[in-house]
Amino acid sequence: MKKCIGAFAIVFLIACGSAKLLLPTQADADRGAQKFSGLTLAELNEGKSLYEMNCAACHGLKRPASQSEREWNKIVPEMVGKVNKEAGKEVIDAHKQQVILNYLVTMGPDNKQRK
């Protein structure tokens, strides 16, 4: 019985601790392309996937709207550096870092994120 309660508690905490991220739309890509030339919906989806896969491995995900563009531009490089240092190799290269940033900034509060 205690094992079932413990397992349920872990699953509940993981589910509650993860931000539910909106799927980017073509309108998001069009809006983001005004800031990031050539940004596509496929790249936004790749950024979302990289964010979920790499960042959730260590901590709960924050919604893109929870931080300003300025804050994301500070946080993401710091976290990428930390991940790469802890791994002892380049897990997230400069291109992937930029794809993650493009997603977070495009979907963030400074770019009128849809509700």
PDB file of C-alpha atoms in Angstrom:
ATOM      1  CA  MET A   1       0.000   0.000   0.000  1.00  0.00           C
ATOM      2  CA  LYS A   2       2.800   2.430   0.910  1.00  0.00           C
ATOM      3  CA  LYS A   3       4.529   1.659  -2.383  1.00  0.00           C
ATOM      4  CA  CYS A   4       1.353   2.514  -4.328  1.00  0.00           C
ATOM      5  CA  ILE A   5       0.937   5.799  -2.478  1.00  0.00           C
ATOM      6  CA  GLY A   6       4.603   6.634  -3.028  1.00  0.00           C
ATOM      7  CA  ALA A   7       4.406   5.844  -6.733  1.00  0.00           C
ATOM      8  CA  PHE A   8       1.229   7.899  -7.081  1.00  0.00           C
ATOM      9  CA  ALA A   9       2.856  10.830  -5.278  1.00  0.00           C
ATOM     10  CA  ILE A  10       5.866  10.753  -7.615  1.00  0.00           C
ATOM     11  CA  VAL A  11       3.697  10.633 -10.732  1.00  0.00           C
ATOM     12  CA  PHE A  12       1.494  13.434  -9.358  1.00  0.00           C
ATOM     13  CA  LEU A  13       4.467  15.665  -8.550  1.00  0.00           C
ATOM     14  CA  ILE A  14       6.013  15.134 -11.966  1.00  0.00           C
ATOM     15  CA  ALA A  15       2.734  15.890 -13.713  1.00  0.00           C
ATOM     16  CA  CYS A  16       2.098  19.000 -11.653  1.00  0.00           C
ATOM     17  CA  GLY A  17       5.659  20.226 -11.850  1.00  0.00           C
ATOM     18  CA  SER A  18       5.765  20.322 -15.628  1.00  0.00           C
ATOM     19  CA  ALA A  19       4.443  23.320 -17.465  1.00  0.00           C
ATOM     20  CA  LYS A  20       1.903  22.509 -20.121  1.00  0.00           C
ATOM     21  CA  LEU A  21       3.395  24.113 -23.167  1.00  0.00           C
ATOM     22  CA  LEU A  22       1.283  25.346 -26.038  1.00  0.00           C
ATOM     23  CA  LEU A  23       2.019  23.919 -29.449  1.00  0.00           C
ATOM     24  CA  PRO A  24       3.364  26.637 -31.711  1.00  0.00           C
ATOM     25  CA  THR A  25       1.126  27.617 -34.617  1.00  0.00           C
ATOM     26  CA  GLN A  26       1.861  29.158 -37.984  1.00  0.00           C
ATOM     27  CA  ALA A  27       0.759  32.503 -36.530  1.00  0.00           C
ATOM     28  CA  ASP A  28       3.447  32.113 -33.840  1.00  0.00           C
ATOM     29  CA  ALA A  29       6.050  31.319 -36.514  1.00  0.00           C
ATOM     30  CA  ASP A  30       4.999  34.343 -38.571  1.00  0.00           C
ATOM     31  CA  ARG A  31       5.220  36.567 -35.494  1.00  0.00           C
ATOM     32  CA  GLY A  32       8.604  35.091 -34.518  1.00  0.00           C
ATOM     33  CA  ALA A  33       9.965  35.501 -38.045  1.00  0.00           C
ATOM     34  CA  GLN A  34       9.678  39.265 -37.552  1.00  0.00           C
ATOM     35  CA  LYS A  35      12.407  38.954 -34.921  1.00  0.00           C
ATOM     36  CA  PHE A  36      14.248  35.834 -36.136  1.00  0.00           C
ATOM     37  CA  SER A  37      14.570  35.991 -39.907  1.00  0.00           C
ATOM     38  CA  GLY A  38      13.514  32.783 -41.614  1.00  0.00           C
ATOM     39  CA  LEU A  39      11.952  31.241 -38.491  1.00  0.00           C
ATOM     40  CA  THR A  40       9.625  28.391 -39.434  1.00  0.00           C
ATOM     41  CA  LEU A  41       6.936  26.456 -37.626  1.00  0.00           C
ATOM     42  CA  ALA A  42       9.151  23.356 -37.865  1.00  0.00           C
ATOM     43  CA  GLU A  43      11.960  25.221 -36.080  1.00  0.00           C
ATOM     44  CA  LEU A  44       9.591  26.408 -33.338  1.00  0.00           C
ATOM     45  CA  ASN A  45       8.449  22.825 -32.812  1.00  0.00           C
ATOM     46  CA  GLU A  46      12.084  21.688 -32.729  1.00  0.00           C
ATOM     47  CA  GLY A  47      12.809  24.350 -30.099  1.00  0.00           C
ATOM     48  CA  LYS A  48       9.869  23.177 -28.006  1.00  0.00           C
ATOM     49  CA  SER A  49      11.048  19.581 -28.276  1.00  0.00           C
ATOM     50  CA  LEU A  50      14.655  20.455 -27.376  1.00  0.00           C
ATOM     51  CA  TYR A  51      13.441  22.551 -24.435  1.00  0.00           C
ATOM     52  CA  GLU A  52      11.256  19.751 -23.112  1.00  0.00           C
ATOM     53  CA  MET A  53      13.821  17.019 -23.666  1.00  0.00           C
ATOM     54  CA  ASN A  54      16.891  18.786 -22.317  1.00  0.00           C
ATOM     55  CA  CYS A  55      15.560  21.100 -19.638  1.00  0.00           C
ATOM     56  CA  ALA A  56      12.988  18.793 -18.051  1.00  0.00           C
ATOM     57  CA  ALA A  57      15.736  16.234 -17.468  1.00  0.00           C
ATOM     58  CA  CYS A  58      16.952  18.316 -14.501  1.00  0.00           C
ATOM     59  CA  HIS A  59      14.017  20.451 -13.343  1.00  0.00           C
ATOM     60  CA  GLY A  60      10.438  21.422 -14.029  1.00  0.00           C
ATOM     61  CA  LEU A  61       9.790  23.430 -17.151  1.00  0.00           C
ATOM     62  CA  LYS A  62       8.843  27.080 -16.979  1.00  0.00           C
ATOM     63  CA  ARG A  63       6.266  28.427 -19.370  1.00  0.00           C
ATOM     64  CA  PRO A  64       7.871  30.630 -22.014  1.00  0.00           C
ATOM     65  CA  ALA A  65       5.665  33.522 -20.846  1.00  0.00           C
ATOM     66  CA  SER A  66       7.121  33.288 -17.334  1.00  0.00           C
ATOM     67  CA  GLN A  67      10.312  35.093 -18.366  1.00  0.00           C
ATOM     68  CA  SER A  68      11.052  38.108 -20.527  1.00  0.00           C
ATOM     69  CA  GLU A  69      13.239  37.929 -23.608  1.00  0.00           C
ATOM     70  CA  ARG A  70      16.048  39.518 -21.620  1.00  0.00           C
ATOM     71  CA  GLU A  71      15.712  36.900 -18.874  1.00  0.00           C
ATOM     72  CA  TRP A  72      15.641  33.964 -21.336  1.00  0.00           C
ATOM     73  CA  ASN A  73      18.728  35.372 -23.050  1.00  0.00           C
ATOM     74  CA  LYS A  74      20.497  35.182 -19.700  1.00  0.00           C
ATOM     75  CA  ILE A  75      19.042  31.899 -18.379  1.00  0.00           C
ATOM     76  CA  VAL A  76      19.407  29.665 -21.446  1.00  0.00           C
ATOM     77  CA  PRO A  77      23.147  30.188 -22.074  1.00  0.00           C
ATOM     78  CA  GLU A  78      23.830  29.683 -18.347  1.00  0.00           C
ATOM     79  CA  MET A  79      21.856  26.436 -18.285  1.00  0.00           C
ATOM     80  CA  VAL A  80      23.413  25.182 -21.538  1.00  0.00           C
ATOM     81  CA  GLY A  81      26.858  25.842 -20.096  1.00  0.00           C
ATOM     82  CA  LYS A  82      25.919  23.966 -16.939  1.00  0.00           C
ATOM     83  CA  VAL A  83      24.516  20.977 -18.868  1.00  0.00           C
ATOM     84  CA  ASN A  84      27.544  20.766 -21.142  1.00  0.00           C
ATOM     85  CA  LYS A  85      29.966  21.091 -18.213  1.00  0.00           C
ATOM     86  CA  GLU A  86      28.207  18.402 -16.156  1.00  0.00           C
ATOM     87  CA  ALA A  87      28.098  16.065 -19.155  1.00  0.00           C
ATOM     88  CA  GLY A  88      31.767  16.658 -19.899  1.00  0.00           C
ATOM     89  CA  LYS A  89      30.870  17.208 -23.540  1.00  0.00           C
ATOM     90  CA  GLU A  90      28.768  19.437 -25.747  1.00  0.00           C
ATOM     91  CA  VAL A  91      25.222  18.138 -25.355  1.00  0.00           C
ATOM     92  CA  ILE A  92      23.594  21.343 -26.589  1.00  0.00           C
ATOM     93  CA  ASP A  93      25.568  23.135 -29.290  1.00  0.00           C
ATOM     94  CA  ALA A  94      25.235  26.804 -30.277  1.00  0.00           C
ATOM     95  CA  HIS A  95      22.649  26.027 -32.971  1.00  0.00           C
ATOM     96  CA  LYS A  96      20.417  24.029 -30.619  1.00  0.00           C
ATOM     97  CA  GLN A  97      20.762  26.741 -27.975  1.00  0.00           C
ATOM     98  CA  GLN A  98      19.556  29.337 -30.482  1.00  0.00           C
ATOM     99  CA  VAL A  99      16.638  27.130 -31.559  1.00  0.00           C
ATOM    100  CA  ILE A 100      15.566  26.809 -27.904  1.00  0.00           C
ATOM    101  CA  LEU A 101      15.890  30.572 -27.425  1.00  0.00           C
ATOM    102  CA  ASN A 102      13.909  31.294 -30.597  1.00  0.00           C
ATOM    103  CA  TYR A 103      11.091  29.124 -29.267  1.00  0.00           C
ATOM    104  CA  LEU A 104      11.097  30.609 -25.762  1.00  0.00           C
ATOM    105  CA  VAL A 105      11.295  34.217 -26.950  1.00  0.00           C
ATOM    106  CA  THR A 106       8.672  33.768 -29.671  1.00  0.00           C
ATOM    107  CA  MET A 107       6.255  32.121 -27.270  1.00  0.00           C
ATOM    108  CA  GLY A 108       7.134  34.512 -24.439  1.00  0.00           C
ATOM    109  CA  PRO A 109       5.345  37.527 -22.997  1.00  0.00           C
ATOM    110  CA  ASP A 110       7.237  40.112 -25.042  1.00  0.00           C
ATOM    111  CA  ASN A 111       5.687  38.694 -28.194  1.00  0.00           C
ATOM    112  CA  LYS A 112       2.000  38.707 -27.202  1.00  0.00           C
ATOM    113  CA  GLN A 113       1.688  34.998 -26.518  1.00  0.00           C
ATOM    114  CA  ARG A 114      -1.772  33.702 -27.281  1.00  0.00           C
ATOM    115  CA  LYS A 115      -3.845  32.515 -24.360  1.00  0.00           C
TER     116      LYS A 115
END
